Amino acid sequence: MANWRANAALLVVTLAAGTASGASVTPSGPEVAENLLRIELHLDRPMAGALDMSHVTLLDSAGTPIPDAFLDLPLLDRSGRNVTLLLHPGRIKTGVGPNVALGPALRSGQSVTLRIDDPQLGRPFAQHWQVTPPLRERIDPQQWTVQTVRRSGRQTLRVIAPAALDGDAVEAIAVQGPDGRRVAGVAMLTAGEREWQFTPKQNWRPGAHLLRIHPRLEDPQGNRLCSAFEQAEQSAKRCEDDGKLAFIIE
């Protein structure tokens, strides 16, 4: 399973310069949790330079900028197309100084708007979300629902999670067949990153299958398979064990 492990990348955002019409965002659903840690933006070609965080704003439901919502640390990947926006973790973790002094940047029951007007985008970009209660539990694949398929066909397998996964979860999940080998096919995330879909290249074979989940899989709140973001010493805890979820094709 080493190959599929290597395919799981760090959580990133994709931005392309010059055309806001080609922009998308993850979380892409209508809601985000109060303890949202990462926002992922997606455009279709590389930016010319680093994203200027002075042009990145979170607005509350009244249209007022939320102060100190982000770290001034946009993470641009080597391609120039991927940027990660990090909300201030100190405002997320309960009892930490900024959380006590300022409270969370997002508040359950309100709505927020992400606005980016960096000139590199060509025109302003905006995304709206409703804020829901915080999600403070580790990711548990046993809570996922696998809508099984029938053998002798290439029906799309659907795996539904109770909450959104990070945008790169598409490459962090694999299917292991009855022979113990990875099933080749094409995966995608839908339904606001709550649903992982997989279409095999060849017909499904009958027998016991496993979903194999890379241990570095996270959700937009920074929760992992082995620990929640707010768990004590979470940053020092190493997630080494794959997540597994068994299903049978008859």
JSON list of C-alpha atoms in Angstrom, two decimals:
[
{"chain": "A", "resi": 1, "resn": "MET", "atom": "CA", "xyz": [0.00, 0.00, 0.00]},
{"chain": "A", "resi": 2, "resn": "ALA", "atom": "CA", "xyz": [3.04, 2.28, -0.14]},
{"chain": "A", "resi": 3, "resn": "ASN", "atom": "CA", "xyz": [1.99, 3.86, -3.44]},
{"chain": "A", "resi": 4, "resn": "TRP", "atom": "CA", "xyz": [-1.37, 5.11, -2.25]},
{"chain": "A", "resi": 5, "resn": "ARG", "atom": "CA", "xyz": [0.23, 6.31, 0.98]},
{"chain": "A", "resi": 6, "resn": "ALA", "atom": "CA", "xyz": [2.61, 8.46, -1.04]},
{"chain": "A", "resi": 7, "resn": "ASN", "atom": "CA", "xyz": [-0.28, 10.00, -2.93]},
{"chain": "A", "resi": 8, "resn": "ALA", "atom": "CA", "xyz": [-1.75, 11.66, 0.17]},
{"chain": "A", "resi": 9, "resn": "ALA", "atom": "CA", "xyz": [-0.53, 15.25, 0.10]},
{"chain": "A", "resi": 10, "resn": "LEU", "atom": "CA", "xyz": [-0.45, 18.05, 2.62]},
{"chain": "A", "resi": 11, "resn": "LEU", "atom": "CA", "xyz": [-3.66, 20.04, 2.82]},
{"chain": "A", "resi": 12, "resn": "VAL", "atom": "CA", "xyz": [-3.50, 22.89, 0.36]},
{"chain": "A", "resi": 13, "resn": "VAL", "atom": "CA", "xyz": [-5.45, 25.61, -1.43]},
{"chain": "A", "resi": 14, "resn": "THR", "atom": "CA", "xyz": [-5.37, 26.21, -5.16]},
{"chain": "A", "resi": 15, "resn": "LEU", "atom": "CA", "xyz": [-5.44, 29.77, -6.49]},
{"chain": "A", "resi": 16, "resn": "ALA", "atom": "CA", "xyz": [-5.02, 30.86, -10.10]},
{"chain": "A", "resi": 17, "resn": "ALA", "atom": "CA", "xyz": [-4.16, 34.35, -11.16]},
{"chain": "A", "resi": 18, "resn": "GLY", "atom": "CA", "xyz": [-6.20, 36.56, -13.41]},
{"chain": "A", "resi": 19, "resn": "THR", "atom": "CA", "xyz": [-9.59, 34.90, -13.45]},
{"chain": "A", "resi": 20, "resn": "ALA", "atom": "CA", "xyz": [-11.87, 34.91, -10.45]},
{"chain": "A", "resi": 21, "resn": "SER", "atom": "CA", "xyz": [-14.50, 33.26, -12.64]},
{"chain": "A", "resi": 22, "resn": "GLY", "atom": "CA", "xyz": [-12.42, 30.07, -12.40]},
{"chain": "A", "resi": 23, "resn": "ALA", "atom": "CA", "xyz": [-12.31, 30.18, -8.60]},
{"chain": "A", "resi": 24, "resn": "SER", "atom": "CA", "xyz": [-13.77, 27.65, -6.22]},
{"chain": "A", "resi": 25, "resn": "VAL", "atom": "CA", "xyz": [-13.30, 27.07, -2.53]},
{"chain": "A", "resi": 26, "resn": "THR", "atom": "CA", "xyz": [-13.17, 24.30, 0.03]},
{"chain": "A", "resi": 27, "resn": "PRO", "atom": "CA", "xyz": [-14.92, 23.89, 2.33]},
{"chain": "A", "resi": 28, "resn": "SER", "atom": "CA", "xyz": [-17.31, 24.12, -0.60]},
{"chain": "A", "resi": 29, "resn": "GLY", "atom": "CA", "xyz": [-20.53, 23.38, 1.27]},
{"chain": "A", "resi": 30, "resn": "PRO", "atom": "CA", "xyz": [-22.85, 26.02, 2.74]},
{"chain": "A", "resi": 31, "resn": "GLU", "atom": "CA", "xyz": [-21.58, 25.49, 6.31]},
{"chain": "A", "resi": 32, "resn": "VAL", "atom": "CA", "xyz": [-18.34, 25.59, 8.28]},
{"chain": "A", "resi": 33, "resn": "ALA", "atom": "CA", "xyz": [-17.72, 24.69, 11.90]},
{"chain": "A", "resi": 34, "resn": "GLU", "atom": "CA", "xyz": [-16.94, 27.36, 14.48]},
{"chain": "A", "resi": 35, "resn": "ASN", "atom": "CA", "xyz": [-13.45, 25.90, 14.94]},
{"chain": "A", "resi": 36, "resn": "LEU", "atom": "CA", "xyz": [-12.54, 25.96, 11.24]},
{"chain": "A", "resi": 37, "resn": "LEU", "atom": "CA", "xyz": [-8.75, 25.93, 10.90]},
{"chain": "A", "resi": 38, "resn": "ARG", "atom": "CA", "xyz": [-8.07, 25.92, 7.15]},
{"chain": "A", "resi": 39, "resn": "ILE", "atom": "CA", "xyz": [-9.68, 27.43, 4.09]},
{"chain": "A", "resi": 40, "resn": "GLU", "atom": "CA", "xyz": [-8.80, 26.12, 0.65]},
{"chain": "A", "resi": 41, "resn": "LEU", "atom": "CA", "xyz": [-9.25, 28.25, -2.46]},
{"chain": "A", "resi": 42, "resn": "HIS", "atom": "CA", "xyz": [-9.02, 26.90, -6.00]},
{"chain": "A", "resi": 43, "resn": "LEU", "atom": "CA", "xyz": [-8.25, 28.64, -9.29]},
{"chain": "A", "resi": 44, "resn": "ASP", "atom": "CA", "xyz": [-7.10, 27.30, -12.61]},
{"chain": "A", "resi": 45, "resn": "ARG", "atom": "CA", "xyz": [-3.56, 28.65, -13.10]},
{"chain": "A", "resi": 46, "resn": "PRO", "atom": "CA", "xyz": [-0.59, 29.79, -10.97]},
{"chain": "A", "resi": 47, "resn": "MET", "atom": "CA", "xyz": [-0.42, 33.06, -9.13]},
{"chain": "A", "resi": 48, "resn": "ALA", "atom": "CA", "xyz": [2.38, 35.40, -10.11]},
{"chain": "A", "resi": 49, "resn": "GLY", "atom": "CA", "xyz": [3.39, 35.91, -6.47]},
{"chain": "A", "resi": 50, "resn": "ALA", "atom": "CA", "xyz": [2.40, 35.21, -2.90]},
{"chain": "A", "resi": 51, "resn": "LEU", "atom": "CA", "xyz": [-1.14, 36.04, -1.88]},
{"chain": "A", "resi": 52, "resn": "ASP", "atom": "CA", "xyz": [-1.29, 39.41, -0.13]},
{"chain": "A", "resi": 53, "resn": "MET", "atom": "CA", "xyz": [-3.06, 38.75, 3.19]},
{"chain": "A", "resi": 54, "resn": "SER", "atom": "CA", "xyz": [-3.97, 42.41, 3.51]},
{"chain": "A", "resi": 55, "resn": "HIS", "atom": "CA", "xyz": [-6.44, 41.65, 0.72]},
{"chain": "A", "resi": 56, "resn": "VAL", "atom": "CA", "xyz": [-7.95, 38.63, 2.51]},
{"chain": "A", "resi": 57, "resn": "THR", "atom": "CA", "xyz": [-10.83, 39.38, 4.87]},
{"chain": "A", "resi": 58, "resn": "LEU", "atom": "CA", "xyz": [-13.46, 37.50, 6.84]},
{"chain": "A", "resi": 59, "resn": "LEU", "atom": "CA", "xyz": [-16.64, 39.51, 7.30]},
{"chain": "A", "resi": 60, "resn": "ASP", "atom": "CA", "xyz": [-19.24, 38.81, 9.96]},
{"chain": "A", "resi": 61, "resn": "SER", "atom": "CA", "xyz": [-22.99, 38.73, 9.30]},
{"chain": "A", "resi": 62, "resn": "ALA", "atom": "CA", "xyz": [-23.11, 42.53, 9.53]},
{"chain": "A", "resi": 63, "resn": "GLY", "atom": "CA", "xyz": [-20.39, 42.91, 6.90]},
{"chain": "A", "resi": 64, "resn": "THR", "atom": "CA", "xyz": [-17.78, 44.00, 9.46]},
{"chain": "A", "resi": 65, "resn": "PRO", "atom": "CA", "xyz": [-14.23, 42.62, 9.14]},
{"chain": "A", "resi": 66, "resn": "ILE", "atom": "CA", "xyz": [-13.34, 40.12, 11.85]},
{"chain": "A", "resi": 67, "resn": "PRO", "atom": "CA", "xyz": [-10.00, 41.28, 13.32]},
{"chain": "A", "resi": 68, "resn": "ASP", "atom": "CA", "xyz": [-7.04, 38.90, 13.63]},
{"chain": "A", "resi": 69, "resn": "ALA", "atom": "CA", "xyz": [-8.95, 36.04, 12.02]},
{"chain": "A", "resi": 70, "resn": "PHE", "atom": "CA", "xyz": [-6.00, 34.72, 9.99]},
{"chain": "A", "resi": 71, "resn": "LEU", "atom": "CA", "xyz": [-2.35, 34.03, 10.52]},
{"chain": "A", "resi": 72, "resn": "ASP", "atom": "CA", "xyz": [-0.28, 36.19, 8.17]},
{"chain": "A", "resi": 73, "resn": "LEU", "atom": "CA", "xyz": [1.13, 33.02, 6.67]},
{"chain": "A", "resi": 74, "resn": "PRO", "atom": "CA", "xyz": [-0.34, 32.03, 3.31]},
{"chain": "A", "resi": 75, "resn": "LEU", "atom": "CA", "xyz": [1.31, 28.77, 2.26]},
{"chain": "A", "resi": 76, "resn": "LEU", "atom": "CA", "xyz": [2.15, 28.70, -1.44]},
{"chain": "A", "resi": 77, "resn": "ASP", "atom": "CA", "xyz": [3.25, 25.40, -2.96]},
{"chain": "A", "resi": 78, "resn": "ARG", "atom": "CA", "xyz": [5.94, 24.89, -5.59]},
{"chain": "A", "resi": 79, "resn": "SER", "atom": "CA", "xyz": [3.52, 25.03, -8.48]},
{"chain": "A", "resi": 80, "resn": "GLY", "atom": "CA", "xyz": [2.37, 28.52, -7.51]},
{"chain": "A", "resi": 81, "resn": "ARG", "atom": "CA", "xyz": [-1.22, 27.28, -7.73]},
{"chain": "A", "resi": 82, "resn": "ASN", "atom": "CA", "xyz": [-1.76, 26.12, -4.16]},
{"chain": "A", "resi": 83, "resn": "VAL", "atom": "CA", "xyz": [-2.16, 28.34, -1.11]},
{"chain": "A", "resi": 84, "resn": "THR", "atom": "CA", "xyz": [-3.34, 27.44, 2.39]},
{"chain": "A", "resi": 85, "resn": "LEU", "atom": "CA", "xyz": [-5.09, 30.06, 4.51]},
{"chain": "A", "resi": 86, "resn": "LEU", "atom": "CA", "xyz": [-4.81, 29.35, 8.23]},
{"chain": "A", "resi": 87, "resn": "LEU", "atom": "CA", "xyz": [-7.24, 30.79, 10.73]},
{"chain": "A", "resi": 88, "resn": "HIS", "atom": "CA", "xyz": [-5.55, 31.82, 13.98]},
{"chain": "A", "resi": 89, "resn": "PRO", "atom": "CA", "xyz": [-5.21, 28.57, 15.97]},
{"chain": "A", "resi": 90, "resn": "GLY", "atom": "CA", "xyz": [-4.93, 30.47, 19.23]},
{"chain": "A", "resi": 91, "resn": "ARG", "atom": "CA", "xyz": [-8.47, 31.72, 18.78]},
{"chain": "A", "resi": 92, "resn": "ILE", "atom": "CA", "xyz": [-9.68, 28.18, 18.16]},
{"chain": "A", "resi": 93, "resn": "LYS", "atom": "CA", "xyz": [-8.17, 26.26, 21.08]},
{"chain": "A", "resi": 94, "resn": "THR", "atom": "CA", "xyz": [-10.26, 26.59, 24.23]},
{"chain": "A", "resi": 95, "resn": "GLY", "atom": "CA", "xyz": [-8.46, 28.35, 27.09]},
{"chain": "A", "resi": 96, "resn": "VAL", "atom": "CA", "xyz": [-5.51, 29.60, 25.02]},
{"chain": "A", "resi": 97, "resn": "GLY", "atom": "CA", "xyz": [-4.63, 33.30, 25.39]},
{"chain": "A", "resi": 98, "resn": "PRO", "atom": "CA", "xyz": [-6.13, 34.66, 22.13]},
{"chain": "A", "resi": 99, "resn": "ASN", "atom": "CA", "xyz": [-9.22, 32.49, 22.62]},
{"chain": "A", "resi": 100, "resn": "VAL", "atom": "CA", "xyz": [-9.74, 33.93, 26.10]},
{"chain": "A", "resi": 101, "resn": "ALA", "atom": "CA", "xyz": [-8.97, 37.52, 25.04]},
{"chain": "A", "resi": 102, "resn": "LEU", "atom": "CA", "xyz": [-10.75, 37.65, 21.67]},
{"chain": "A", "resi": 103, "resn": "GLY", "atom": "CA", "xyz": [-12.96, 34.59, 21.50]},
{"chain": "A", "resi": 104, "resn": "PRO", "atom": "CA", "xyz": [-13.27, 32.47, 18.35]},
{"chain": "A", "resi": 105, "resn": "ALA", "atom": "CA", "xyz": [-13.13, 34.28, 15.02]},
{"chain": "A", "resi": 106, "resn": "LEU", "atom": "CA", "xyz": [-16.23, 32.36, 13.89]},
{"chain": "A", "resi": 107, "resn": "ARG", "atom": "CA", "xyz": [-19.32, 32.03, 16.06]},
{"chain": "A", "resi": 108, "resn": "SER", "atom": "CA", "xyz": [-21.96, 29.37, 15.74]},
{"chain": "A", "resi": 109, "resn": "GLY", "atom": "CA", "xyz": [-25.30, 30.62, 14.46]},
{"chain": "A", "resi": 110, "resn": "GLN", "atom": "CA", "xyz": [-23.83, 33.51, 12.50]},
{"chain": "A", "resi": 111, "resn": "SER", "atom": "CA", "xyz": [-22.83, 33.77, 8.86]},
{"chain": "A", "resi": 112, "resn": "VAL", "atom": "CA", "xyz": [-19.44, 34.78, 7.48]},
{"chain": "A", "resi": 113, "resn": "THR", "atom": "CA", "xyz": [-18.08, 35.88, 4.13]},
{"chain": "A", "resi": 114, "resn": "LEU", "atom": "CA", "xyz": [-14.57, 35.30, 2.85]},
{"chain": "A", "resi": 115, "resn": "ARG", "atom": "CA", "xyz": [-13.49, 38.14, 0.56]},
{"chain": "A", "resi": 116, "resn": "ILE", "atom": "CA", "xyz": [-10.26, 38.24, -1.46]},
{"chain": "A", "resi": 117, "resn": "ASP", "atom": "CA", "xyz": [-9.47, 41.26, -3.59]},
{"chain": "A", "resi": 118, "resn": "ASP", "atom": "CA", "xyz": [-5.80, 40.68, -4.32]},
{"chain": "A", "resi": 119, "resn": "PRO", "atom": "CA", "xyz": [-5.24, 42.27, -7.77]},
{"chain": "A", "resi": 120, "resn": "GLN", "atom": "CA", "xyz": [-3.65, 39.01, -8.94]},
{"chain": "A", "resi": 121, "resn": "LEU", "atom": "CA", "xyz": [-7.12, 37.48, -9.04]},
{"chain": "A", "resi": 122, "resn": "GLY", "atom": "CA", "xyz": [-8.34, 39.95, -11.63]},
{"chain": "A", "resi": 123, "resn": "ARG", "atom": "CA", "xyz": [-11.54, 40.70, -9.74]},
{"chain": "A", "resi": 124, "resn": "PRO", "atom": "CA", "xyz": [-12.74, 40.15, -6.15]},
{"chain": "A", "resi": 125, "resn": "PHE", "atom": "CA", "xyz": [-13.70, 36.69, -4.98]},
{"chain": "A", "resi": 126, "resn": "ALA", "atom": "CA", "xyz": [-16.24, 35.96, -2.25]},
{"chain": "A", "resi": 127, "resn": "GLN", "atom": "CA", "xyz": [-17.61, 32.87, -0.51]},
{"chain": "A", "resi": 128, "resn": "HIS", "atom": "CA", "xyz": [-20.38, 32.73, 2.10]},
{"chain": "A", "resi": 129, "resn": "TRP", "atom": "CA", "xyz": [-20.90, 30.19, 4.91]},
{"chain": "A", "resi": 130, "resn": "GLN", "atom": "CA", "xyz": [-23.23, 29.61, 7.81]},
{"chain": "A", "resi": 131, "resn": "VAL", "atom": "CA", "xyz": [-21.31, 28.82, 11.01]},
{"chain": "A", "resi": 132, "resn": "THR", "atom": "CA", "xyz": [-22.28, 25.65, 12.89]},
{"chain": "A", "resi": 133, "resn": "PRO", "atom": "CA", "xyz": [-21.17, 24.38, 16.34]},
{"chain": "A", "resi": 134, "resn": "PRO", "atom": "CA", "xyz": [-17.52, 23.31, 16.66]},
{"chain": "A", "resi": 135, "resn": "LEU", "atom": "CA", "xyz": [-16.38, 19.80, 15.73]},
{"chain": "A", "resi": 136, "resn": "ARG", "atom": "CA", "xyz": [-13.88, 18.68, 18.35]},
{"chain": "A", "resi": 137, "resn": "GLU", "atom": "CA", "xyz": [-13.72, 14.91, 17.84]},
{"chain": "A", "resi": 138, "resn": "ARG", "atom": "CA", "xyz": [-11.17, 12.86, 15.94]},
{"chain": "A", "resi": 139, "resn": "ILE", "atom": "CA", "xyz": [-12.15, 11.49, 12.53]},
{"chain": "A", "resi": 140, "resn": "ASP", "atom": "CA", "xyz": [-13.78, 8.07, 12.99]},
{"chain": "A", "resi": 141, "resn": "PRO", "atom": "CA", "xyz": [-14.22, 6.07, 9.75]},
{"chain": "A", "resi": 142, "resn": "GLN", "atom": "CA", "xyz": [-16.58, 3.72, 11.61]},
{"chain": "A", "resi": 143, "resn": "GLN", "atom": "CA", "xyz": [-19.11, 6.55, 11.45]},
{"chain": "A", "resi": 144, "resn": "TRP", "atom": "CA", "xyz": [-18.90, 6.66, 7.65]},
{"chain": "A", "resi": 145, "resn": "THR", "atom": "CA", "xyz": [-21.54, 5.02, 5.50]},
{"chain": "A", "resi": 146, "resn": "VAL", "atom": "CA", "xyz": [-20.51, 2.86, 2.54]},
{"chain": "A", "resi": 147, "resn": "GLN", "atom": "CA", "xyz": [-23.21, 2.47, -0.09]},
{"chain": "A", "resi": 148, "resn": "THR", "atom": "CA", "xyz": [-22.11, -0.87, -1.45]},
{"chain": "A", "resi": 149, "resn": "VAL", "atom": "CA", "xyz": [-22.19, -1.86, -5.09]},
{"chain": "A", "resi": 150, "resn": "ARG", "atom": "CA", "xyz": [-22.76, -5.08, -7.01]},
{"chain": "A", "resi": 151, "resn": "ARG", "atom": "CA", "xyz": [-20.12, -7.24, -8.62]},
{"chain": "A", "resi": 152, "resn": "SER", "atom": "CA", "xyz": [-19.62, -7.54, -12.38]},
{"chain": "A", "resi": 153, "resn": "GLY", "atom": "CA", "xyz": [-20.10, -3.84, -12.98]},
{"chain": "A", "resi": 154, "resn": "ARG", "atom": "CA", "xyz": [-18.31, -0.53, -12.59]},
{"chain": "A", "resi": 155, "resn": "GLN", "atom": "CA", "xyz": [-20.91, 1.16, -10.41]},
{"chain": "A", "resi": 156, "resn": "THR", "atom": "CA", "xyz": [-19.58, 4.14, -8.44]},
{"chain": "A", "resi": 157, "resn": "LEU", "atom": "CA", "xyz": [-18.89, 3.42, -4.78]},
{"chain": "A", "resi": 158, "resn": "ARG", "atom": "CA", "xyz": [-20.16, 6.17, -2.46]},
{"chain": "A", "resi": 159, "resn": "VAL", "atom": "CA", "xyz": [-18.70, 6.75, 1.00]},
{"chain": "A", "resi": 160, "resn": "ILE", "atom": "CA", "xyz": [-20.54, 9.34, 3.08]},
{"chain": "A", "resi": 161, "resn": "ALA", "atom": "CA", "xyz": [-18.95, 11.03, 6.11]},
{"chain": "A", "resi": 162, "resn": "PRO", "atom": "CA", "xyz": [-20.96, 12.82, 8.82]},
{"chain": "A", "resi": 163, "resn": "ALA", "atom": "CA", "xyz": [-18.88, 15.99, 8.33]},
{"chain": "A", "resi": 164, "resn": "ALA", "atom": "CA", "xyz": [-16.71, 17.50, 5.62]},
{"chain": "A", "resi": 165, "resn": "LEU", "atom": "CA", "xyz": [-13.20, 16.19, 5.03]},
{"chain": "A", "resi": 166, "resn": "ASP", "atom": "CA", "xyz": [-10.29, 18.26, 3.77]},
{"chain": "A", "resi": 167, "resn": "GLY", "atom": "CA", "xyz": [-10.09, 18.85, 0.04]},
{"chain": "A", "resi": 168, "resn": "ASP", "atom": "CA", "xyz": [-7.16, 16.48, -0.45]},
{"chain": "A", "resi": 169, "resn": "ALA", "atom": "CA", "xyz": [-9.02, 13.54, 1.10]},
{"chain": "A", "resi": 170, "resn": "VAL", "atom": "CA", "xyz": [-9.66, 12.38, -2.45]},
{"chain": "A", "resi": 171, "resn": "GLU", "atom": "CA", "xyz": [-6.09, 11.01, -2.55]},
{"chain": "A", "resi": 172, "resn": "ALA", "atom": "CA", "xyz": [-5.97, 9.90, 1.11]},
{"chain": "A", "resi": 173, "resn": "ILE", "atom": "CA", "xyz": [-8.52, 7.10, 0.73]},
{"chain": "A", "resi": 174, "resn": "ALA", "atom": "CA", "xyz": [-8.06, 3.89, -1.25]},
{"chain": "A", "resi": 175, "resn": "VAL", "atom": "CA", "xyz": [-9.94, 0.65, -1.84]},
{"chain": "A", "resi": 176, "resn": "GLN", "atom": "CA", "xyz": [-8.28, -2.68, -1.12]},
{"chain": "A", "resi": 177, "resn": "GLY", "atom": "CA", "xyz": [-9.73, -5.65, -2.97]},
{"chain": "A", "resi": 178, "resn": "PRO", "atom": "CA", "xyz": [-10.22, -9.27, -1.88]},
{"chain": "A", "resi": 179, "resn": "ASP", "atom": "CA", "xyz": [-6.73, -10.10, -3.13]},
{"chain": "A", "resi": 180, "resn": "GLY", "atom": "CA", "xyz": [-5.16, -7.51, -0.79]},
{"chain": "A", "resi": 181, "resn": "ARG", "atom": "CA", "xyz": [-4.18, -5.21, -3.64]},
{"chain": "A", "resi": 182, "resn": "ARG", "atom": "CA", "xyz": [-5.29, -1.66, -4.31]},
{"chain": "A", "resi": 183, "resn": "VAL", "atom": "CA", "xyz": [-8.23, -1.37, -6.68]},
{"chain": "A", "resi": 184, "resn": "ALA", "atom": "CA", "xyz": [-7.40, 0.95, -9.58]},
{"chain": "A", "resi": 185, "resn": "GLY", "atom": "CA", "xyz": [-9.89, 3.66, -10.42]},
{"chain": "A", "resi": 186, "resn": "VAL", "atom": "CA", "xyz": [-10.82, 7.32, -10.21]},
{"chain": "A", "resi": 187, "resn": "ALA", "atom": "CA", "xyz": [-11.90, 9.09, -7.01]},
{"chain": "A", "resi": 188, "resn": "MET", "atom": "CA", "xyz": [-13.56, 12.44, -6.36]},
{"chain": "A", "resi": 189, "resn": "LEU", "atom": "CA", "xyz": [-15.08, 14.42, -3.49]},
{"chain": "A", "resi": 190, "resn": "THR", "atom": "CA", "xyz": [-18.63, 15.75, -3.73]},
{"chain": "A", "resi": 191, "resn": "ALA", "atom": "CA", "xyz": [-21.41, 17.10, -1.51]},
{"chain": "A", "resi": 192, "resn": "GLY", "atom": "CA", "xyz": [-19.25, 19.70, 0.19]},
{"chain": "A", "resi": 193, "resn": "GLU", "atom": "CA", "xyz": [-16.43, 17.18, 0.79]},
{"chain": "A", "resi": 194, "resn": "ARG", "atom": "CA", "xyz": [-18.79, 14.94, 2.76]},
{"chain": "A", "resi": 195, "resn": "GLU", "atom": "CA", "xyz": [-18.89, 12.24, 0.09]},
{"chain": "A", "resi": 196, "resn": "TRP", "atom": "CA", "xyz": [-15.99, 10.28, -1.44]},
{"chain": "A", "resi": 197, "resn": "GLN", "atom": "CA", "xyz": [-16.85, 8.59, -4.73]},
{"chain": "A", "resi": 198, "resn": "PHE", "atom": "CA", "xyz": [-14.81, 5.93, -6.45]},
{"chain": "A", "resi": 199, "resn": "THR", "atom": "CA", "xyz": [-15.30, 4.40, -9.89]},
{"chain": "A", "resi": 200, "resn": "PRO", "atom": "CA", "xyz": [-13.11, 1.34, -10.60]},
{"chain": "A", "resi": 201, "resn": "LYS", "atom": "CA", "xyz": [-11.31, 0.87, -13.90]},
{"chain": "A", "resi": 202, "resn": "GLN", "atom": "CA", "xyz": [-12.51, -2.72, -14.05]},
{"chain": "A", "resi": 203, "resn": "ASN", "atom": "CA", "xyz": [-15.62, -4.51, -12.85]},
{"chain": "A", "resi": 204, "resn": "TRP", "atom": "CA", "xyz": [-16.01, -4.99, -9.12]},
{"chain": "A", "resi": 205, "resn": "ARG", "atom": "CA", "xyz": [-15.03, -8.42, -7.84]},
{"chain": "A", "resi": 206, "resn": "PRO", "atom": "CA", "xyz": [-17.12, -10.19, -5.19]},
{"chain": "A", "resi": 207, "resn": "GLY", "atom": "CA", "xyz": [-15.76, -10.56, -1.67]},
{"chain": "A", "resi": 208, "resn": "ALA", "atom": "CA", "xyz": [-14.44, -8.60, 1.29]},
{"chain": "A", "resi": 209, "resn": "HIS", "atom": "CA", "xyz": [-13.04, -5.13, 0.58]},
{"chain": "A", "resi": 210, "resn": "LEU", "atom": "CA", "xyz": [-11.42, -2.51, 2.77]},
{"chain": "A", "resi": 211, "resn": "LEU", "atom": "CA", "xyz": [-11.33, 1.24, 2.66]},
{"chain": "A", "resi": 212, "resn": "ARG", "atom": "CA", "xyz": [-7.79, 2.21, 3.63]},
{"chain": "A", "resi": 213, "resn": "ILE", "atom": "CA", "xyz": [-7.46, 5.74, 5.01]},
{"chain": "A", "resi": 214, "resn": "HIS", "atom": "CA", "xyz": [-4.09, 7.44, 5.22]},
{"chain": "A", "resi": 215, "resn": "PRO", "atom": "CA", "xyz": [-3.18, 8.31, 8.84]},
{"chain": "A", "resi": 216, "resn": "ARG", "atom": "CA", "xyz": [-2.52, 11.95, 7.91]},
{"chain": "A", "resi": 217, "resn": "LEU", "atom": "CA", "xyz": [-6.06, 12.54, 6.73]},
{"chain": "A", "resi": 218, "resn": "GLU", "atom": "CA", "xyz": [-7.54, 15.61, 8.41]},
{"chain": "A", "resi": 219, "resn": "ASP", "atom": "CA", "xyz": [-10.73, 17.61, 8.34]},
{"chain": "A", "resi": 220, "resn": "PRO", "atom": "CA", "xyz": [-10.91, 21.41, 7.93]},
{"chain": "A", "resi": 221, "resn": "GLN", "atom": "CA", "xyz": [-10.79, 21.75, 11.73]},
{"chain": "A", "resi": 222, "resn": "GLY", "atom": "CA", "xyz": [-7.43, 19.97, 11.98]},
{"chain": "A", "resi": 223, "resn": "ASN", "atom": "CA", "xyz": [-8.89, 16.81, 13.53]},
{"chain": "A", "resi": 224, "resn": "ARG", "atom": "CA", "xyz": [-7.09, 13.61, 12.56]},
{"chain": "A", "resi": 225, "resn": "LEU", "atom": "CA", "xyz": [-7.68, 9.88, 12.74]},
{"chain": "A", "resi": 226, "resn": "CYS", "atom": "CA", "xyz": [-5.67, 9.47, 15.91]},
{"chain": "A", "resi": 227, "resn": "SER", "atom": "CA", "xyz": [-6.53, 12.70, 17.71]},
{"chain": "A", "resi": 228, "resn": "ALA", "atom": "CA", "xyz": [-8.67, 15.80, 17.77]},
{"chain": "A", "resi": 229, "resn": "PHE", "atom": "CA", "xyz": [-7.09, 19.20, 17.15]},
{"chain": "A", "resi": 230, "resn": "GLU", "atom": "CA", "xyz": [-7.72, 20.29, 20.73]},
{"chain": "A", "resi": 231, "resn": "GLN", "atom": "CA", "xyz": [-6.39, 17.09, 22.27]},
{"chain": "A", "resi": 232, "resn": "ALA", "atom": "CA", "xyz": [-3.46, 17.73, 24.60]},
{"chain": "A", "resi": 233, "resn": "GLU", "atom": "CA", "xyz": [-0.11, 17.54, 22.79]},
{"chain": "A", "resi": 234, "resn": "GLN", "atom": "CA", "xyz": [-1.89, 16.83, 19.51]},
{"chain": "A", "resi": 235, "resn": "SER", "atom": "CA", "xyz": [0.85, 18.45, 17.43]},
{"chain": "A", "resi": 236, "resn": "ALA", "atom": "CA", "xyz": [3.42, 16.06, 18.91]},
{"chain": "A", "resi": 237, "resn": "LYS", "atom": "CA", "xyz": [1.27, 12.96, 18.49]},
{"chain": "A", "resi": 238, "resn": "ARG", "atom": "CA", "xyz": [2.20, 10.85, 15.47]},
{"chain": "A", "resi": 239, "resn": "CYS", "atom": "CA", "xyz": [-0.60, 9.27, 13.49]},
{"chain": "A", "resi": 240, "resn": "GLU", "atom": "CA", "xyz": [0.87, 6.07, 12.08]},
{"chain": "A", "resi": 241, "resn": "ASP", "atom": "CA", "xyz": [-1.99, 3.61, 11.78]},
{"chain": "A", "resi": 242, "resn": "ASP", "atom": "CA", "xyz": [-4.20, 3.49, 8.71]},
{"chain": "A", "resi": 243, "resn": "GLY", "atom": "CA", "xyz": [-7.90, 3.86, 9.18]},
{"chain": "A", "resi": 244, "resn": "LYS", "atom": "CA", "xyz": [-9.88, 0.86, 7.93]},
{"chain": "A", "resi": 245, "resn": "LEU", "atom": "CA", "xyz": [-13.52, 0.32, 7.05]},
{"chain": "A", "resi": 246, "resn": "ALA", "atom": "CA", "xyz": [-14.65, -3.08, 5.78]},
{"chain": "A", "resi": 247, "resn": "PHE", "atom": "CA", "xyz": [-17.43, -3.70, 3.25]},
{"chain": "A", "resi": 248, "resn": "ILE", "atom": "CA", "xyz": [-18.55, -6.67, 1.17]},
{"chain": "A", "resi": 249, "resn": "ILE", "atom": "CA", "xyz": [-19.48, -6.87, -2.48]},
{"chain": "A", "resi": 250, "resn": "GLU", "atom": "CA", "xyz": [-21.82, -9.77, -3.17]}
]
